[in-house]
Short mmCIF file of C-alpha atoms in Angstrom, two decimals:
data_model
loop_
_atom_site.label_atom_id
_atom_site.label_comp_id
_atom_site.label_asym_id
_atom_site.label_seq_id
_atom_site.Cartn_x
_atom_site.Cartn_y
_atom_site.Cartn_z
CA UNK A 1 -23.69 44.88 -73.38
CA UNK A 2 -20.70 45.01 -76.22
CA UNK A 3 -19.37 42.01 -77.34
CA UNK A 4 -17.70 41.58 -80.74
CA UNK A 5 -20.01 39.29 -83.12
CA UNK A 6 -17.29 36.56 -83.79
CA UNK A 7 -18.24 33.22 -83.24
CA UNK A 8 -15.96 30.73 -81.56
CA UNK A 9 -16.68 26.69 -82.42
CA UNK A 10 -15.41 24.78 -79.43
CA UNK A 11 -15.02 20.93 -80.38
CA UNK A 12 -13.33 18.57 -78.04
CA UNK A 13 -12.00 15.08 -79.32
CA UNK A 14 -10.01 12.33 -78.51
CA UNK A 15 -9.02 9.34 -80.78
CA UNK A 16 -11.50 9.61 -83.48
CA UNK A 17 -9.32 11.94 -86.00
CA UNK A 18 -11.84 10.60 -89.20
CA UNK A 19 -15.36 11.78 -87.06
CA UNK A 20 -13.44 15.03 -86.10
CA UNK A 21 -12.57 15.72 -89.83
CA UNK A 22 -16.18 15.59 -90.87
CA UNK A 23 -17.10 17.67 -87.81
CA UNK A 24 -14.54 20.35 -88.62
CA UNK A 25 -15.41 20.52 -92.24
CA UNK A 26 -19.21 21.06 -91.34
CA UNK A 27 -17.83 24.55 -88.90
CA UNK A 28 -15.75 25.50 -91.74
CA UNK A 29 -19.12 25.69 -93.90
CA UNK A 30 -20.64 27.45 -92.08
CA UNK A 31 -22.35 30.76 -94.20
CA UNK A 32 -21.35 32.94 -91.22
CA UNK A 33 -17.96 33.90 -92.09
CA UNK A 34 -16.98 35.57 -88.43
CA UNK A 35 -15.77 32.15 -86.87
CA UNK A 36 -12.91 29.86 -85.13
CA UNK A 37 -12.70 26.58 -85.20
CA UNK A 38 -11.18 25.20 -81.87
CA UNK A 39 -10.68 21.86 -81.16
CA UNK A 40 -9.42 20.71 -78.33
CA UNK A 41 -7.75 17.22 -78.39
CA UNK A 42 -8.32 15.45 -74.96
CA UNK A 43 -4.38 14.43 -74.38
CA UNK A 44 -1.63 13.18 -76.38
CA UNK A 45 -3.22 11.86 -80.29
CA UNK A 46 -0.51 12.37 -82.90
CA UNK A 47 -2.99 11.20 -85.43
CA UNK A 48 -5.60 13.81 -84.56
CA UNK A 49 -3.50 16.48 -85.05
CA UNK A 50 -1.90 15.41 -88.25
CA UNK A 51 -5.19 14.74 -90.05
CA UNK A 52 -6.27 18.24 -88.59
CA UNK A 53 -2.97 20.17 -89.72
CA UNK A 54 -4.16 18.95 -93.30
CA UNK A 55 -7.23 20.70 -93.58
CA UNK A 56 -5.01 24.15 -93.79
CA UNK A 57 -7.43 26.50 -92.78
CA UNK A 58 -6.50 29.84 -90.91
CA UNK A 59 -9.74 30.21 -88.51
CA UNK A 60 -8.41 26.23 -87.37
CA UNK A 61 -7.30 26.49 -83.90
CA UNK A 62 -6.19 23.35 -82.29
CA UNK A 63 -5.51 23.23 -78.62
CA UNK A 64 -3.74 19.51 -77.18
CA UNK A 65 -3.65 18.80 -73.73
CA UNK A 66 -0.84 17.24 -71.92
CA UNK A 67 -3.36 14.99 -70.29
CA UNK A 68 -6.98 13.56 -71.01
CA UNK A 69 -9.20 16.09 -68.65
CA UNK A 70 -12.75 14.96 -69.99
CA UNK A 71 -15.08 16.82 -72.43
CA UNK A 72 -16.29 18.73 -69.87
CA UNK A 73 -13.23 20.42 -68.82
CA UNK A 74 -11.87 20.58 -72.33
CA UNK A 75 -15.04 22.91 -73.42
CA UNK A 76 -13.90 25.23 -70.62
CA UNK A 77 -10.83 25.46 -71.70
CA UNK A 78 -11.79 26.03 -75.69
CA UNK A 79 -13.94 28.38 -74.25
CA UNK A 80 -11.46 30.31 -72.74
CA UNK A 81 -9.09 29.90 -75.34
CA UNK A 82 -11.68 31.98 -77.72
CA UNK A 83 -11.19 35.11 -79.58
CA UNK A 84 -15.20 35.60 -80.52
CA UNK A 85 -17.66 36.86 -77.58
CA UNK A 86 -20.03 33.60 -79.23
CA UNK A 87 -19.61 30.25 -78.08
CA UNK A 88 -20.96 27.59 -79.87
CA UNK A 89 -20.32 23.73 -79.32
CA UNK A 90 -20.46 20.63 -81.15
CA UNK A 91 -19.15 17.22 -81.13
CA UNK A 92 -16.37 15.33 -83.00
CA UNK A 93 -19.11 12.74 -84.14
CA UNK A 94 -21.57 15.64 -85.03
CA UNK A 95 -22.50 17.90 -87.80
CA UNK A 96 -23.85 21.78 -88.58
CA UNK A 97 -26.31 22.15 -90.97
CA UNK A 98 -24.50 25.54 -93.09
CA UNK A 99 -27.09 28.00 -92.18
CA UNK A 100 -26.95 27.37 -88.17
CA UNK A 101 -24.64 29.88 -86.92
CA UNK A 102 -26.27 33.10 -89.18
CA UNK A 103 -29.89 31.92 -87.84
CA UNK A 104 -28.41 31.64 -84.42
CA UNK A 105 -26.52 35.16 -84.16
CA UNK A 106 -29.59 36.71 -85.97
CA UNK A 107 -31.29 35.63 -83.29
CA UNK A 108 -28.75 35.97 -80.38
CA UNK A 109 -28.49 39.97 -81.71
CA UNK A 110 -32.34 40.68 -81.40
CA UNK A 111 -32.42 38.99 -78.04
CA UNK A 112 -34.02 40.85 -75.50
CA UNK A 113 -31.90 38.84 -72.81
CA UNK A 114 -28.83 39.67 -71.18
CA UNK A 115 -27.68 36.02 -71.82
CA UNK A 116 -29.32 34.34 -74.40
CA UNK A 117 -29.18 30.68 -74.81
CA UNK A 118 -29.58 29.55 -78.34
CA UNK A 119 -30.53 26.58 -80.03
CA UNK A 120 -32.36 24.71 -82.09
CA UNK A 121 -34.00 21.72 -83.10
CA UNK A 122 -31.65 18.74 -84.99
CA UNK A 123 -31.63 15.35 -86.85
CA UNK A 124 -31.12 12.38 -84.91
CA UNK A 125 -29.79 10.24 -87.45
CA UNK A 126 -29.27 6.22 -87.52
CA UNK A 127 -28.86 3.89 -90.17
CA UNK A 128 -32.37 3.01 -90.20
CA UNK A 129 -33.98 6.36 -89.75
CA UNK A 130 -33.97 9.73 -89.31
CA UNK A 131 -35.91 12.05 -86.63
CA UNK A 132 -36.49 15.66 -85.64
CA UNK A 133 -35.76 16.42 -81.91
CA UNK A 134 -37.51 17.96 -79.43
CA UNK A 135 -41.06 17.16 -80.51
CA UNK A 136 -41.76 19.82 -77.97
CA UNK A 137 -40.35 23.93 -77.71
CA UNK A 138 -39.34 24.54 -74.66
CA UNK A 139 -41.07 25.93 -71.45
CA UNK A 140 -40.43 26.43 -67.68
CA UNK A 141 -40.23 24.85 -65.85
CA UNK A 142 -37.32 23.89 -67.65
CA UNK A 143 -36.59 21.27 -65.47
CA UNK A 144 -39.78 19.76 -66.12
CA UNK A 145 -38.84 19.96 -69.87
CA UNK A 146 -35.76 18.66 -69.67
CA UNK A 147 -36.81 15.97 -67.44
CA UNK A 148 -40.44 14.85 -67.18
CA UNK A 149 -41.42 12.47 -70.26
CA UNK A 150 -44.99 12.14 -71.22
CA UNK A 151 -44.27 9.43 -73.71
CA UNK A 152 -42.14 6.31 -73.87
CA UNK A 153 -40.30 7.63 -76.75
CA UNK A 154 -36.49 10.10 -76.76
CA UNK A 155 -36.51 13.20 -77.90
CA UNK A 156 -39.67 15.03 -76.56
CA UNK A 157 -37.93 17.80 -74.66
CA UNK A 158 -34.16 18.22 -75.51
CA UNK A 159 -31.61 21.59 -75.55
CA UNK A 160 -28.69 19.26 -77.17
CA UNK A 161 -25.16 20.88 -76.23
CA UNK A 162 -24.19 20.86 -80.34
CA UNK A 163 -27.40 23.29 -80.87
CA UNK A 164 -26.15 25.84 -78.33
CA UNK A 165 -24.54 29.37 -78.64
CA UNK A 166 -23.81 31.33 -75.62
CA UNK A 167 -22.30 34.34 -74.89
CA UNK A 168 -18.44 34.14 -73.82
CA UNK A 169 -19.07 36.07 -70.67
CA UNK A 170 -21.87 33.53 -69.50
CA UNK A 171 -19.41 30.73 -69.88
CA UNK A 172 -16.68 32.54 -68.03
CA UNK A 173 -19.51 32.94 -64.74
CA UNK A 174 -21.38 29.13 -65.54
CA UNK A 175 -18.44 26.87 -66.07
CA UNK A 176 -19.35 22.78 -67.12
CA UNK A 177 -18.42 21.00 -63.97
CA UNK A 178 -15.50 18.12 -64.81
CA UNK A 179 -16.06 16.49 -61.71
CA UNK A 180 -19.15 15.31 -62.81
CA UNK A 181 -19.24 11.50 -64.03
CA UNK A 182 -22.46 11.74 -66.21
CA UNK A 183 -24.89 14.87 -67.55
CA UNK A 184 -22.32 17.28 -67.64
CA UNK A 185 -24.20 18.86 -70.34
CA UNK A 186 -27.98 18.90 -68.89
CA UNK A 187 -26.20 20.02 -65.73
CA UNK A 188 -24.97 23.12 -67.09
CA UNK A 189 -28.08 23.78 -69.30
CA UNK A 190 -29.68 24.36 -66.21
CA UNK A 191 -27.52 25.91 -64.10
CA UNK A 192 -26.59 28.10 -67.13
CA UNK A 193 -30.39 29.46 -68.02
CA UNK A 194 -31.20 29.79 -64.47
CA UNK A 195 -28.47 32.52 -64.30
CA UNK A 196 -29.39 35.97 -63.44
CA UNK A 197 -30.05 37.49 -67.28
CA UNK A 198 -30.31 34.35 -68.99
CA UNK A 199 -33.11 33.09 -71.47
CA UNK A 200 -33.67 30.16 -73.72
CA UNK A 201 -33.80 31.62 -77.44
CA UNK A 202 -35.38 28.37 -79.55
CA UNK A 203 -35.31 28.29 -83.54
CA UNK A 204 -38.03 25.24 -84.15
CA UNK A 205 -36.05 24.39 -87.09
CA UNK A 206 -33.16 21.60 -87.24
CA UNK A 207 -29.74 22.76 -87.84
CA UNK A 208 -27.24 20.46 -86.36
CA UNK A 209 -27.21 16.16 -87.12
CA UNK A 210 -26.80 14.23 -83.94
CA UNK A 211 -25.61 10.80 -85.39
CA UNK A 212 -26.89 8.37 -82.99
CA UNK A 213 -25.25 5.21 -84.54
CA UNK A 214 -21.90 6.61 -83.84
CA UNK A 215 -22.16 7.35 -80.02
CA UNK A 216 -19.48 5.07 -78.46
CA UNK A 217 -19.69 3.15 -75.12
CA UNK A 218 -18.75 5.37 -72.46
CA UNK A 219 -19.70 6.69 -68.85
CA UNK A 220 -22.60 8.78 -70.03
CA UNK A 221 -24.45 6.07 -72.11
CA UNK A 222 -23.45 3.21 -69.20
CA UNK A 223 -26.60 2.64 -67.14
CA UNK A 224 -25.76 3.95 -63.62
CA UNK A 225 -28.69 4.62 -62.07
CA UNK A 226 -26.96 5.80 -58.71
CA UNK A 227 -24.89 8.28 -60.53
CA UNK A 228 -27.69 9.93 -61.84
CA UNK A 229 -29.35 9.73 -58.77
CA UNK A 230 -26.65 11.64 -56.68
CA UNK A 231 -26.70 14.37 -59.44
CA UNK A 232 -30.20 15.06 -59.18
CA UNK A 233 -30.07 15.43 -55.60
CA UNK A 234 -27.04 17.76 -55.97
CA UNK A 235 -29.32 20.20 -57.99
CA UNK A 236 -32.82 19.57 -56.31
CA UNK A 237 -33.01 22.91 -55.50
CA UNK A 238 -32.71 23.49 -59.46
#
């Protein structure tokens, strides 16, 4: 299959213009130099986009919506937006390590899958420590890996959204599912790598920081135990 080897950086935000500065910056530094920057600011945030016009940078993209539509629905629509055939995502409270996106296209290049899925290990970051997840490489069932713990502890089996690249044309066929109140993101992992072609491509090295101390209160990190409950029985079969 063809595709161009431009990478697209699809970053959705809302209200946090100082965390989506940093996560910018840390796209823009990245040593592959075929790469966007899209963000994608979540409805009307006047400070966002000033703060972002100031970083005067040509492969800086930014995309406002009319109306907040969720993270979910704003990756879809970065996607979409793109100019490279590579997706890769990452978080306005998250970092690249500089070398990510050249170890990940060297990789996504020699792939022997149609649609290779890859990512990577990262730092999960506080302000007392500092960790490498997954402990584990992953394995199929996937589902299992994803899901099953065998210790009490995070971070044993983990495909974090901000370590993925994907191919364009697998996001236009496995879109992330807005009408989903919690794990968007695990949702389309699976869905995604269970698509005709696709394959998980793993580099068992970190290259993205997950800072943990900044996650915010919001639906996903809420306990709702029947939410999550209804969304594994809508993919059972998966």
């Amino acid at each position: 299959m063809s595709r161009n080897i431009k990478v697209s950086a699809v970053i959705p935000t809302r209200n946090r213009p100082e965390l989506v500065v940093r996560a910018v910056r840390s796209a823009l530094a990245q040593t592959y130099t075929d790469l966007e920057v899209i963000v994608v600011v979540d409805g009307t945030d006047r400070t966002t986009e000033k703060i972002l016009k100031q970083l005067d940078d040509e492969r800086l993209k930014v995309i406002t919506l009319n109306e907040a539509v969720g993270a979910a629905q704003s990756r879809n629509i970065g996607a979409d937006s793109a100019t490279g055939d590579w997706i890769a995502f990452l978080d306005d409270d998250d970092e690249w390590i500089p070398e990510k996106t050249a170890l990940q296209m060297e990789r996504a290049i020699g792939s022997a899958y149609k649609f290779p899925l890859v990512s990577a290990q990262l730092w999960a970051r506080t302000s007392q420590y500092e960790v490498i997840w997954p402990r584990t490489q992953p394995h199929d069932p996937l589902s299992e890996y994803l899901l099953a713990r065998n210790s009490w502890s995070y971070g044993e089996g983990l495909l974090s959204t901000i370590t993925l690249l994907v191919p364009k044309d697998l996001m236009a066929e496995v879109r992330f599912r807005p009408e989903l109140r919690r794990h968007q993101d695990l949702d389309w992992v699976l869905r995604a790598a269970g698509h005709s072609g696709a394959g998980i491509e793993f580099i068992a090295q970190p290259l993205a920081i997950w800072h943990q101390a900044e996650r915010r209160q919001s639906i996903s990190s809420a306990t709702d135990w029947n939410g999550s409950l209804n969304w594994i029985e809508s993919v059972r079969s998966i």
